[in-house]
mmCIF file of C-alpha atoms and ligand atoms in Angstrom:
data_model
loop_
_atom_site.group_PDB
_atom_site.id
_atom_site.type_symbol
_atom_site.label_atom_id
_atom_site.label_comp_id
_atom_site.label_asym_id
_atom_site.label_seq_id
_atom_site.Cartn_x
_atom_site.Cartn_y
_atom_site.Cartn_z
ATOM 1 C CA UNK J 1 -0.687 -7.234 -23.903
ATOM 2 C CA UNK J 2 -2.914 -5.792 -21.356
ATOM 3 C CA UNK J 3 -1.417 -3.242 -18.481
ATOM 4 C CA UNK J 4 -3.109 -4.654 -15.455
ATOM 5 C CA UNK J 5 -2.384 -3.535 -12.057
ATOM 6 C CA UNK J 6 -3.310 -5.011 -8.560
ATOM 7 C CA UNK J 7 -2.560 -3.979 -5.470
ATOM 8 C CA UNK J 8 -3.493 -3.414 -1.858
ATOM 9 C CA UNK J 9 -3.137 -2.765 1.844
ATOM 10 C CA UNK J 10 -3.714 -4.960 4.569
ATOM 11 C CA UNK J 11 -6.974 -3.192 6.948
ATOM 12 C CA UNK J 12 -5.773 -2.833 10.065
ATOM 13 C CA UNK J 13 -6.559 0.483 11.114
ATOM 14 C CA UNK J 14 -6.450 3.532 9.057
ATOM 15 C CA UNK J 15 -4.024 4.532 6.124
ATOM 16 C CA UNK J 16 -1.418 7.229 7.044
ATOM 17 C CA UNK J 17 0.941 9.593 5.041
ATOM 18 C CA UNK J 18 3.312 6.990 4.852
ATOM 19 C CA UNK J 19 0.857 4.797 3.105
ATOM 20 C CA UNK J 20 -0.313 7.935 0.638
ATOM 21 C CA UNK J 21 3.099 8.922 -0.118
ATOM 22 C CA UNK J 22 4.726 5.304 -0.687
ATOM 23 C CA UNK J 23 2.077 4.222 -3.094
ATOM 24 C CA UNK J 24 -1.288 5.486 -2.169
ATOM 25 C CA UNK J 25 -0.718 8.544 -4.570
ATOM 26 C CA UNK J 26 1.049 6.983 -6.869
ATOM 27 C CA UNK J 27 -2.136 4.575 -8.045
ATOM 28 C CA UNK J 28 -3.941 7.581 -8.522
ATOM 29 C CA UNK J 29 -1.564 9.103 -10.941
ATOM 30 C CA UNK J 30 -1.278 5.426 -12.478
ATOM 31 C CA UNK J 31 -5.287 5.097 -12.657
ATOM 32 C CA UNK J 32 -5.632 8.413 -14.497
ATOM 33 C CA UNK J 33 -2.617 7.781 -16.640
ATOM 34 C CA UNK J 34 -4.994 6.635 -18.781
ATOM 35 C CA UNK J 35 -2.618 3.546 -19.732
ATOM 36 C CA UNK J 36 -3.888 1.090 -17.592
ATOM 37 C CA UNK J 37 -6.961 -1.313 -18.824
ATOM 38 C CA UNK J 38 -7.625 -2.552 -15.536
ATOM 39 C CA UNK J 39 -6.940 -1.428 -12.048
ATOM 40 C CA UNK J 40 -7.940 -3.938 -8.996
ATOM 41 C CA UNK J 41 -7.187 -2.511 -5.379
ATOM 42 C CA UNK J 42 -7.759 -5.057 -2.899
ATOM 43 C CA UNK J 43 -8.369 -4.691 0.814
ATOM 44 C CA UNK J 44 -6.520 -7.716 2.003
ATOM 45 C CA UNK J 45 -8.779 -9.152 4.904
ATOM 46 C CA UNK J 46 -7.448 -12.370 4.453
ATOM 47 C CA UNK J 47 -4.177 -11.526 4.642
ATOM 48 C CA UNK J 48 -4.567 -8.994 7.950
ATOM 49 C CA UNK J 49 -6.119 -12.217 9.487
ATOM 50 C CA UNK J 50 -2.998 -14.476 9.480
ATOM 51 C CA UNK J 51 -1.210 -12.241 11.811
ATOM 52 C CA UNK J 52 -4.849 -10.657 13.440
ATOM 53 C CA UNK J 53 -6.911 -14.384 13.547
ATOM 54 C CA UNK J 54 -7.987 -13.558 17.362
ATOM 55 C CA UNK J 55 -9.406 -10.092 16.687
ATOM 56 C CA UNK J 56 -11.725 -10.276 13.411
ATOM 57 C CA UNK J 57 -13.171 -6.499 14.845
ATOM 58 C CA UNK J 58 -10.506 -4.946 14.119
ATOM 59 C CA UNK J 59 -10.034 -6.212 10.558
ATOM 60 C CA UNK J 60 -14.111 -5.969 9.960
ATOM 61 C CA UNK J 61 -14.311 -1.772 10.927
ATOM 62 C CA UNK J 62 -10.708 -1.200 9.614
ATOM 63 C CA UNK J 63 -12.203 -2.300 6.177
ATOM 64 C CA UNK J 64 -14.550 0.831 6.295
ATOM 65 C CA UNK J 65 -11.824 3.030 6.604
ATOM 66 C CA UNK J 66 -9.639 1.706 4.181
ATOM 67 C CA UNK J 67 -12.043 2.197 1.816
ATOM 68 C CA UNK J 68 -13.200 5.913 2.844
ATOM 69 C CA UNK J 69 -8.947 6.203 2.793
ATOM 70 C CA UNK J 70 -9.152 4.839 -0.511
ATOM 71 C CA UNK J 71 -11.711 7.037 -2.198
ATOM 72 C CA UNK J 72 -10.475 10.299 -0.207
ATOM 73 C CA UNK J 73 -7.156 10.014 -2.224
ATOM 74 C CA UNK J 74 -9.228 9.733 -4.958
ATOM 75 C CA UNK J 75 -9.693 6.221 -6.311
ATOM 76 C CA UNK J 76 -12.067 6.757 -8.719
ATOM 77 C CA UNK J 77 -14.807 3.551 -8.799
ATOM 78 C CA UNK J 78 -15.558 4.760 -12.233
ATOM 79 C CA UNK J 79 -11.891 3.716 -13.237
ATOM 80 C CA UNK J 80 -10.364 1.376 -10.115
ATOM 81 C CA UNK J 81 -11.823 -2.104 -8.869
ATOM 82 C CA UNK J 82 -11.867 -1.535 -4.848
ATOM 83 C CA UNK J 83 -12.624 -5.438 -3.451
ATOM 84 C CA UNK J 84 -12.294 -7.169 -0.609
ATOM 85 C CA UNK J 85 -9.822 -10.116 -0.426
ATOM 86 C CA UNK J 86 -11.916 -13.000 1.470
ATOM 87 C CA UNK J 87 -14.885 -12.518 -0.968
ATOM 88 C CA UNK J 88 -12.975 -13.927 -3.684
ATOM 89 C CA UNK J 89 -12.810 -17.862 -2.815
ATOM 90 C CA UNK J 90 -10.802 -18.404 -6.361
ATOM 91 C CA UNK J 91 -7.948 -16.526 -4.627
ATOM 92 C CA UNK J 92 -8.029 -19.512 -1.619
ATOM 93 C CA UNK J 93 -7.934 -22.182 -3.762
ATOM 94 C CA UNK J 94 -5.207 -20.836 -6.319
ATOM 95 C CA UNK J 95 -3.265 -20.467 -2.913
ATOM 96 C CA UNK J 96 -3.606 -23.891 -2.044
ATOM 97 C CA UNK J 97 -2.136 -25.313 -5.904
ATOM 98 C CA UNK J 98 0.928 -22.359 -5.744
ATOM 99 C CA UNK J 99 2.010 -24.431 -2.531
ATOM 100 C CA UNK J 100 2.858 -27.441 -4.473
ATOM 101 C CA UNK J 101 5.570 -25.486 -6.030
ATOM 102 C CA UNK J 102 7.265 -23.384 -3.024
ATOM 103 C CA UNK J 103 9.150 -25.049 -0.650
ATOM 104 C CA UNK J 104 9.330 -24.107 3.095
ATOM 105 C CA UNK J 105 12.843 -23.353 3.255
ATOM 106 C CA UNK J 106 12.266 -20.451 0.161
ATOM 107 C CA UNK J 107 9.478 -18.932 2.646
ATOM 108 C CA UNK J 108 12.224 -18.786 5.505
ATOM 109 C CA UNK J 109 14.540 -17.226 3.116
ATOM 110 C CA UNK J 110 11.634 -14.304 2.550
ATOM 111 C CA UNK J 111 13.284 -11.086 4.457
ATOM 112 C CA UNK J 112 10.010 -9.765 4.860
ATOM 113 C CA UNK J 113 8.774 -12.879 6.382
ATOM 114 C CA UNK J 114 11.421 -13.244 8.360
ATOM 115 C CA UNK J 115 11.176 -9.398 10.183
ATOM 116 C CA UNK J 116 7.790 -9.609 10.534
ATOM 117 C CA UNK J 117 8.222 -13.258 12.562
ATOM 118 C CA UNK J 118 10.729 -11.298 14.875
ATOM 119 C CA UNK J 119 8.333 -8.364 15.394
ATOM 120 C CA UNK J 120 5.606 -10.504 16.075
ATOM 121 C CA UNK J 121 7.392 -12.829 18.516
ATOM 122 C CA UNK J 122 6.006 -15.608 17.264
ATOM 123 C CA UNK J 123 9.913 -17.248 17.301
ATOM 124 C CA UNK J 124 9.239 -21.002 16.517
ATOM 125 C CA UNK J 125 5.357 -21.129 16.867
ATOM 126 C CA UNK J 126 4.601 -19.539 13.572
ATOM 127 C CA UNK J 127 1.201 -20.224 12.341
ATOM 128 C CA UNK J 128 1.081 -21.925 9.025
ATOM 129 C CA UNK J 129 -1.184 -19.226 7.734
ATOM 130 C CA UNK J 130 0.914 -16.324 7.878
ATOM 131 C CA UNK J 131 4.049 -18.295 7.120
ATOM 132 C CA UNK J 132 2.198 -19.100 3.715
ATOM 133 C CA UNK J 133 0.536 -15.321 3.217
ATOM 134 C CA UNK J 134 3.625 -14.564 0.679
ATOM 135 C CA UNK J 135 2.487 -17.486 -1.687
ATOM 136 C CA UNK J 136 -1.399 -16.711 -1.168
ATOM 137 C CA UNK J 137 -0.295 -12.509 -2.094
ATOM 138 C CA UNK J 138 0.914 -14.545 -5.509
ATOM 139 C CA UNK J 139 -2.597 -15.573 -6.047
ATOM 140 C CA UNK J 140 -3.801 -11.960 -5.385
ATOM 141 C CA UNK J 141 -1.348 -10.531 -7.937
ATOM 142 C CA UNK J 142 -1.855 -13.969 -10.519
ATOM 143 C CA UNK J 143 -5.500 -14.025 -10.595
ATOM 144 C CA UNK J 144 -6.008 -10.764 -12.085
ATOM 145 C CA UNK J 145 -3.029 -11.422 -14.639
ATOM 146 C CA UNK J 146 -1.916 -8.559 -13.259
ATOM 147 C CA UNK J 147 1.104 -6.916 -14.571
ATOM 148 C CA UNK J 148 1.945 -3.935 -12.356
ATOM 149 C CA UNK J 149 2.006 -4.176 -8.877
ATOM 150 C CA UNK J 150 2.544 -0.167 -7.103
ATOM 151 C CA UNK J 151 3.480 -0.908 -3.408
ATOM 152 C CA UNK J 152 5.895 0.290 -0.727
ATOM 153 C CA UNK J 153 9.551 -1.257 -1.325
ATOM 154 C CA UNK J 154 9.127 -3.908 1.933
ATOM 155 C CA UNK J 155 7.164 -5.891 -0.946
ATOM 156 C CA UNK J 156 9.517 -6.539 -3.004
ATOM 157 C CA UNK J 157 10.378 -9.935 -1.649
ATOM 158 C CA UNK J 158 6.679 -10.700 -2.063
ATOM 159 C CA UNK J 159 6.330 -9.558 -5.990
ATOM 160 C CA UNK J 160 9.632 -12.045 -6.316
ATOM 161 C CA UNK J 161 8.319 -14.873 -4.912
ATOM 162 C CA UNK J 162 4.974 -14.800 -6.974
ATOM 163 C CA UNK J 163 7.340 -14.192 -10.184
ATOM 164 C CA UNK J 164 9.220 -17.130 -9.202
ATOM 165 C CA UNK J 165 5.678 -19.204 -8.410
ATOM 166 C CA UNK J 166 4.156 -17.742 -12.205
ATOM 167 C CA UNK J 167 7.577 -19.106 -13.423
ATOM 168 C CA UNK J 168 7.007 -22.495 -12.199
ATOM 169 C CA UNK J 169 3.696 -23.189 -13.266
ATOM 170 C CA UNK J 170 4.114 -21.890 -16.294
ATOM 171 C CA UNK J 171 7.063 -24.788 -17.142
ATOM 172 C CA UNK J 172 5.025 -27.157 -15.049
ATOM 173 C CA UNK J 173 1.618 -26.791 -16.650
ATOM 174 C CA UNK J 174 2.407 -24.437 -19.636
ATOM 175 C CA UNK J 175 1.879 -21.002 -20.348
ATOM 176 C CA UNK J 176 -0.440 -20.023 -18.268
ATOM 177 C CA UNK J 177 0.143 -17.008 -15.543
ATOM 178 C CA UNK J 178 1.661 -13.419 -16.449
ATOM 179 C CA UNK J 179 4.676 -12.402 -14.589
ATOM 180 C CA UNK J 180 3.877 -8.650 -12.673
ATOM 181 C CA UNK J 181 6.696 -6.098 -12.520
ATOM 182 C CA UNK J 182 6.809 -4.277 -8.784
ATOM 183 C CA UNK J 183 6.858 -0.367 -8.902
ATOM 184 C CA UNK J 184 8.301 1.292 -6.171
ATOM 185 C CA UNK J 185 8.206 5.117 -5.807
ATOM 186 C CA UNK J 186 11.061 7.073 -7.439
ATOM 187 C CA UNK J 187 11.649 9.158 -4.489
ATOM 188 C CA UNK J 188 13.871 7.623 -1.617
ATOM 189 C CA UNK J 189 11.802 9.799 1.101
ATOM 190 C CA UNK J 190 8.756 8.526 0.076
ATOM 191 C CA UNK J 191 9.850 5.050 -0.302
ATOM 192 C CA UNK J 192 10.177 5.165 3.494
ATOM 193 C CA UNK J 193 8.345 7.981 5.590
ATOM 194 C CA UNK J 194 9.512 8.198 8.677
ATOM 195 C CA UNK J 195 7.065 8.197 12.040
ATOM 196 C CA UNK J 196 6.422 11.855 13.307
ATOM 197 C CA UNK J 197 9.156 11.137 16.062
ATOM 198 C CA UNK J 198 11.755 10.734 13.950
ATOM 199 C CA UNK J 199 11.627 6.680 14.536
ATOM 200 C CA UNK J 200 12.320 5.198 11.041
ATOM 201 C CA UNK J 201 8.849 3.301 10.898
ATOM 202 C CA UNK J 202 5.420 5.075 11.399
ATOM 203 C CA UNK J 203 3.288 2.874 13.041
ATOM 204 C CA UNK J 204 -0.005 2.702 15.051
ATOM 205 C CA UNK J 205 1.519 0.848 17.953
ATOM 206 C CA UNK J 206 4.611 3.654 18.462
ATOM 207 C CA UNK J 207 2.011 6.660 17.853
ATOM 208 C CA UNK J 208 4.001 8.679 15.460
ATOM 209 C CA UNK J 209 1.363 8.680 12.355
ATOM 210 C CA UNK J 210 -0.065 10.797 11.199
ATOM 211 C CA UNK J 211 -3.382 9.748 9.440
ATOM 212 C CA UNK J 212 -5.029 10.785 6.230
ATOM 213 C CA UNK J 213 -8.006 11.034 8.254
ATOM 214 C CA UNK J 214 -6.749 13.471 10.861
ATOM 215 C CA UNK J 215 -8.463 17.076 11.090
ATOM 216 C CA UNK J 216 -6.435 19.910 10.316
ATOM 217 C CA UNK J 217 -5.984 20.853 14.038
ATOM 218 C CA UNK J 218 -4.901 17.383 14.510
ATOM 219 C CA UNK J 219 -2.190 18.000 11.613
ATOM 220 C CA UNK J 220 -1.004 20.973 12.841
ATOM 221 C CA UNK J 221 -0.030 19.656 16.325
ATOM 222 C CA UNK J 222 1.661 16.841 15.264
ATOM 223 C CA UNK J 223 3.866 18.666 12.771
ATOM 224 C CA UNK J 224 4.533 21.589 15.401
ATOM 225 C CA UNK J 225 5.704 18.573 17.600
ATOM 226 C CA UNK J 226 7.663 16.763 15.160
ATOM 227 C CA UNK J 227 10.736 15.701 16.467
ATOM 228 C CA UNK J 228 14.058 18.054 14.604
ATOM 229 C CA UNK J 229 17.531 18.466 15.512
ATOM 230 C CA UNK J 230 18.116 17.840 19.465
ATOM 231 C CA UNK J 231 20.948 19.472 19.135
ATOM 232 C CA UNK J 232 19.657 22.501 17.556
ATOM 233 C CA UNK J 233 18.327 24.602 20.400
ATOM 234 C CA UNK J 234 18.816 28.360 19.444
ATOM 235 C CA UNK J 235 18.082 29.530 16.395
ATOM 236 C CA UNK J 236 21.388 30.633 15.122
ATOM 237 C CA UNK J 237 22.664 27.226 16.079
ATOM 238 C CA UNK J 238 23.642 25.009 12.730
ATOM 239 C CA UNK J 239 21.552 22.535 12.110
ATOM 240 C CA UNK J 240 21.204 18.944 10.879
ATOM 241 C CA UNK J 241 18.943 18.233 8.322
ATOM 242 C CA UNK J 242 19.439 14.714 7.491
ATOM 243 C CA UNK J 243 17.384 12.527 10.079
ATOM 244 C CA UNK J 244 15.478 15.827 10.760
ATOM 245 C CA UNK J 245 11.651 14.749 10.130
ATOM 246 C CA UNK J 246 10.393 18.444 9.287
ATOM 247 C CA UNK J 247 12.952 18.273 6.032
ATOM 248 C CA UNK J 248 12.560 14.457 5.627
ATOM 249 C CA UNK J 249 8.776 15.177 5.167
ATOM 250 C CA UNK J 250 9.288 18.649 2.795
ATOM 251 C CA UNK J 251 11.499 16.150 0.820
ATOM 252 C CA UNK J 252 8.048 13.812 0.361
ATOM 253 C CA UNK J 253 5.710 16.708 0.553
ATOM 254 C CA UNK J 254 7.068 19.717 -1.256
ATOM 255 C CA UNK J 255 6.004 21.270 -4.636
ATOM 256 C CA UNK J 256 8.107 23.773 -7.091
ATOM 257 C CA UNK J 257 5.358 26.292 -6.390
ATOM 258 C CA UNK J 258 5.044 25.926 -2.702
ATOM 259 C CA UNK J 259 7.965 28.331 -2.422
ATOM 260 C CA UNK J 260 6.570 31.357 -4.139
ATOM 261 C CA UNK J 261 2.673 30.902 -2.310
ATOM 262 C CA UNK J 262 4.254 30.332 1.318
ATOM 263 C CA UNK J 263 8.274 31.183 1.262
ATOM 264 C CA UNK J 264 8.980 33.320 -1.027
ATOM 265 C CA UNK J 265 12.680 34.353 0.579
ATOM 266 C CA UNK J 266 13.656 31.031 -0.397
ATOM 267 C CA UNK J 267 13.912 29.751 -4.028
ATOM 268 C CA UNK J 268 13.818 26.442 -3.221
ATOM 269 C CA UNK J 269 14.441 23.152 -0.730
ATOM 270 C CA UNK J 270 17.943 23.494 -0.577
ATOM 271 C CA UNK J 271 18.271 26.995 -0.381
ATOM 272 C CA UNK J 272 15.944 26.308 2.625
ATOM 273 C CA UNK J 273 18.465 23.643 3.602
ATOM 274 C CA UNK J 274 21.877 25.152 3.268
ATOM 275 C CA UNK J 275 20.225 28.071 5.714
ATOM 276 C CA UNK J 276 19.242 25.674 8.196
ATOM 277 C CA UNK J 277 22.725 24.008 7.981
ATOM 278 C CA UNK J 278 24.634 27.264 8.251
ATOM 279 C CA UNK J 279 22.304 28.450 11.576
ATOM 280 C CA UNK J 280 19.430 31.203 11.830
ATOM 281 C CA UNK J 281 17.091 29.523 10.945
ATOM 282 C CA UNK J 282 14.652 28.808 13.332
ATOM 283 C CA UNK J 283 12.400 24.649 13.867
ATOM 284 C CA UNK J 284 9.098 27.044 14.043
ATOM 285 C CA UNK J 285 9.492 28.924 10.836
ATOM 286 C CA UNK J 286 10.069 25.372 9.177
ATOM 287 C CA UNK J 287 7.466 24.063 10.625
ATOM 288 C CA UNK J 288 5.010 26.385 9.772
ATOM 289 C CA UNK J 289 5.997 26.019 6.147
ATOM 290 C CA UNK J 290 5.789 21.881 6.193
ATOM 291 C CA UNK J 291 2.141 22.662 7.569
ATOM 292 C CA UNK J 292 0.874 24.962 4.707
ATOM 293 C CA UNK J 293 2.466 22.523 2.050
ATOM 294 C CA UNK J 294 0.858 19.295 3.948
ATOM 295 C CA UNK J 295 -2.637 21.224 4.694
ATOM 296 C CA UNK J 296 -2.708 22.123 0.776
ATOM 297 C CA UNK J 297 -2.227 18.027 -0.090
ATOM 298 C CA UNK J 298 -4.435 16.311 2.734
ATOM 299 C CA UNK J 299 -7.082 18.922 2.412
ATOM 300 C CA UNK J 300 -9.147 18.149 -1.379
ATOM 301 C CA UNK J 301 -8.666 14.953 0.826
ATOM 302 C CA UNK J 302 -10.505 15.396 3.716
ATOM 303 C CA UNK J 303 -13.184 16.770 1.669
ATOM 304 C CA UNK J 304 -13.452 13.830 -0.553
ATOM 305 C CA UNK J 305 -13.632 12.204 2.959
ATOM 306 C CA UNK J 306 -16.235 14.258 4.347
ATOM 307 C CA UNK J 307 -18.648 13.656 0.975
ATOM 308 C CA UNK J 308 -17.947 9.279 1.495
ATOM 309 C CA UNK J 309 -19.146 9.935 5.526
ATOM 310 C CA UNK J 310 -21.847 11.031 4.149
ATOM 311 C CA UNK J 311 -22.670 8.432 1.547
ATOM 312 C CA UNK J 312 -22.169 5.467 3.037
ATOM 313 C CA UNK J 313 -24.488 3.362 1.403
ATOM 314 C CA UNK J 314 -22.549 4.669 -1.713
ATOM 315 C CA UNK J 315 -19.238 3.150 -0.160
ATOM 316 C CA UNK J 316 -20.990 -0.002 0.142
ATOM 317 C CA UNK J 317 -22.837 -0.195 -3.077
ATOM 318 C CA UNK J 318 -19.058 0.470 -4.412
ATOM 319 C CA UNK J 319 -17.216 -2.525 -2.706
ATOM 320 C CA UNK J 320 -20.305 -4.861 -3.167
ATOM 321 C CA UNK J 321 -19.956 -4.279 -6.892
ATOM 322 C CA UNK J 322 -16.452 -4.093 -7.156
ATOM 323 C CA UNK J 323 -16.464 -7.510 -5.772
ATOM 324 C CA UNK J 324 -18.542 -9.274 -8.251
ATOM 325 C CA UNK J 325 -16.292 -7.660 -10.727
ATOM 326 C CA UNK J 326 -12.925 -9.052 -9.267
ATOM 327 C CA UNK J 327 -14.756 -12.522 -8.793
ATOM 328 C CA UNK J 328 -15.757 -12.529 -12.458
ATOM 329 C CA UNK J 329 -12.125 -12.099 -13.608
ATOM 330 C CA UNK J 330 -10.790 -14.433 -10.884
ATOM 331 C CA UNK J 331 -12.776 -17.284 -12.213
ATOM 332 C CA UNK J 332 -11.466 -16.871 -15.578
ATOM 333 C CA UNK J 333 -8.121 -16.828 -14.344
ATOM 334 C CA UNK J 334 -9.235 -20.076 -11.911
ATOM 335 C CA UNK J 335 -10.314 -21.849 -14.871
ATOM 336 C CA UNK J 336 -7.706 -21.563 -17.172
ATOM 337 C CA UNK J 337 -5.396 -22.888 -14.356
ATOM 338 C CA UNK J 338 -7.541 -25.741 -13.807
ATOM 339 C CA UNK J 339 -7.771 -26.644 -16.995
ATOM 340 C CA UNK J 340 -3.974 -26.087 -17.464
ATOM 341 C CA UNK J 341 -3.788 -28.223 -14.374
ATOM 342 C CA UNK J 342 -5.933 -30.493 -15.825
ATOM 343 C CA UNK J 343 -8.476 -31.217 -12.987
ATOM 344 C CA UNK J 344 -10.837 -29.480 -15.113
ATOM 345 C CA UNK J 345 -12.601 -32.641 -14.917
ATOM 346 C CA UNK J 346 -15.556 -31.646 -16.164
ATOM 347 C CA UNK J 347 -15.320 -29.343 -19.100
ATOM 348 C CA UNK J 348 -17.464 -30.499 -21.994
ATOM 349 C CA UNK J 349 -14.389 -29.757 -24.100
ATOM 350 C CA UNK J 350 -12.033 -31.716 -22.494
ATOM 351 C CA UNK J 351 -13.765 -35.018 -21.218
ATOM 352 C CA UNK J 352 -11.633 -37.388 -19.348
ATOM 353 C CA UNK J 353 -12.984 -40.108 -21.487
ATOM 354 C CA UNK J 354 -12.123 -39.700 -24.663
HETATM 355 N N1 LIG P 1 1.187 -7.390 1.776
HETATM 356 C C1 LIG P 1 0.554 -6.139 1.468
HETATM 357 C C2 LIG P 1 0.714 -5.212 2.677
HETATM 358 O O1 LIG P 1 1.078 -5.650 3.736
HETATM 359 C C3 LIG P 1 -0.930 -6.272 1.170
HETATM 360 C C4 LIG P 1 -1.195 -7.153 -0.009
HETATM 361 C C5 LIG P 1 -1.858 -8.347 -0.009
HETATM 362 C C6 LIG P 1 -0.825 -6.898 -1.365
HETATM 363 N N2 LIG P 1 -1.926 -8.865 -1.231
HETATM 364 C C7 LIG P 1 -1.324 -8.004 -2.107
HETATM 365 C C8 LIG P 1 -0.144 -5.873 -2.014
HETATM 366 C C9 LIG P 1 -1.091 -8.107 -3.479
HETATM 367 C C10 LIG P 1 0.065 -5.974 -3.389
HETATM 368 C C11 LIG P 1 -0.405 -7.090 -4.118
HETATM 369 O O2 LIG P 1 0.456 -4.042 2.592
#
């Protein structure tokens, strides 16, 4: 069978670390694993629009970045299908057969859903769209037969719903859809990044991101800021490490070699660790050390970055082109189902009238 992966990121606004450490590098490992035969990353307009409808701005420049974020990490276009969610109309209409076979109470029971209805405050006047986006993010995953999906662990519910949707039409209309198999990241830190202040989410709206985009200046500030211990205020003082964002972040961040180049007193994290723990060790010294190991990672990034700015016809060309390529394989996909549906009404091999 053919290893097929899809996944992708909602555009509104620009990626972050959190994004790049929870799955954004990941896919690039994945795409040049070499043991994928497709890869399809999709910037999911569509989907940013159920909870964005009233600001279509925001979705239409945050689709720039997302692609610039995209190719920075180092999606190659050579290797990776980056396409844009609304230009695929196969992807509507397989959304509107998969609700025939969810009911509205399995949507409710969606944990993900359900957080995001809180947040929102939408309370009982959810609209229809986004109460449905979990069923239309099946058609996403099912059109491309995909059969990896790399995201952040908040998606699980998602990649369960659209295994429980393939499993349905499959006994409904016969064997039809392939059922995808979520991959979270291996590493608990990364799973979850927290914001810069220590708040367990980084998000635009709390300003505690920090952005792949970000200049190194930019970097720097925010990590020498980063919120530590409050209760570690001299630096013989013991320390805490756990909920301490400078440690949380070398847990996400840190490479066996990074000792030797930039700390070479310290073998390794949790030497680093017990030292902090025992007290004189000072938030600065730490800090400095998170910076070097962050620079060395965001910086072949930023220079990617810098090349794209540049090129943006290039950028365009790209997502034009992957776009015709992730229609071409959605039709397949949309005409097996109709035929397995059978309102393939015309198909020369499969008249109505026999
Ligand atoms: N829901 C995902 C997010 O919020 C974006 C997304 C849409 C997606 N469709 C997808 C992810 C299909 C993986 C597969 O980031």
């Amino acid at each position: 069978m053919k290893q097929i992966i899809l996944t992708g990121d909602r555009p509104t606004g620009r990626l972050h670390i959190g994004h790049y450490v929870g799955s954004l590098r990941q896919r690039v490992i994945l795409q040049n694993s070499g043991e994928y035969d497709e890869i399809y990353i999709m910037i999911a307009d569509a989907q940013a629009l159920t909870d964005n409808f009233d600001n279509p701005e925001k979705i239409r420049s945050s689709i720039v970045q997302v692609a610039l974020d995209y190719l920075s990490c180092g999606i190659d276009p050579n290797k990776s299908v980056i396409f844009i969610q609304s230009m695929i109309p196969e992807l509507t209409e397989l959304t509107f057969y998969y609700m025939n076979l969810v009911t509205v109470s399995r949507v409710q029971r969606n944990p993900t859903v359900k957080s995001e209805i809180q947040q929102r405050g939408f309370n009982t006047s959810i609209p229809v769209g986004f109460f449905t986006y979990p069923i239309s993010q099946a058609s996403d995953i099912t059109a491309f037969k995909a059969t990896v999906v790399p995201v952040g662990d908040d998606q699980a519910p998602m990649i369960e719903q659209c295994q429980e949707i393939v499993h349905k039409f499959n006994q409904t209309y016969g064997e039809t859809l392939i059922e995808p198999k979520i991959m979270v990241s291996t590493n608990a830190t990364c799973r979850r990044l927290p914001g810069t202040d220590g708040h367990a989410k980084m998000s635009k709206s709390l300003n505690n991101c920090i952005y792949l985009s970000d200049d190194e200046k930019t970097v720097r500030e925010k990590i020498m800021s980063m919120y530590t211990d409050p209760n570690h205020i001299r630096v013989c003082d013991p320390g805490c490490v756990e909920g301490n964002c400078v440690f949380t972040y070398l847990d996400a961040f840190v490479h066996d070699g990074d000792f030797e180049k930039y700390l070479p007193e310290y073998k390794n994290l949790d030497e680093l660790k017990d030292h902090y723990r025992k007290g004189g060790l000072g938030d600065v010294k730490v800090k400095k050390f998170l910076n070097s190991v962050m620079q060395e990672e965001l910086a072949p990034i930023r220079e990617r970055r810098a090349y794209w700015e540049n090129h943006m016809d290039e950028v365009m060309d790209i997502l034009q082109k992957g776009c015709e390529k992730a229609r071409q394989r959605a039709m397949e996909t949309m005409a097996e189902v109709r035929h397995a549906m059978k309102i393939d009404y015309f198909n020369p091999n499969d008249p109505i009238i026999k």
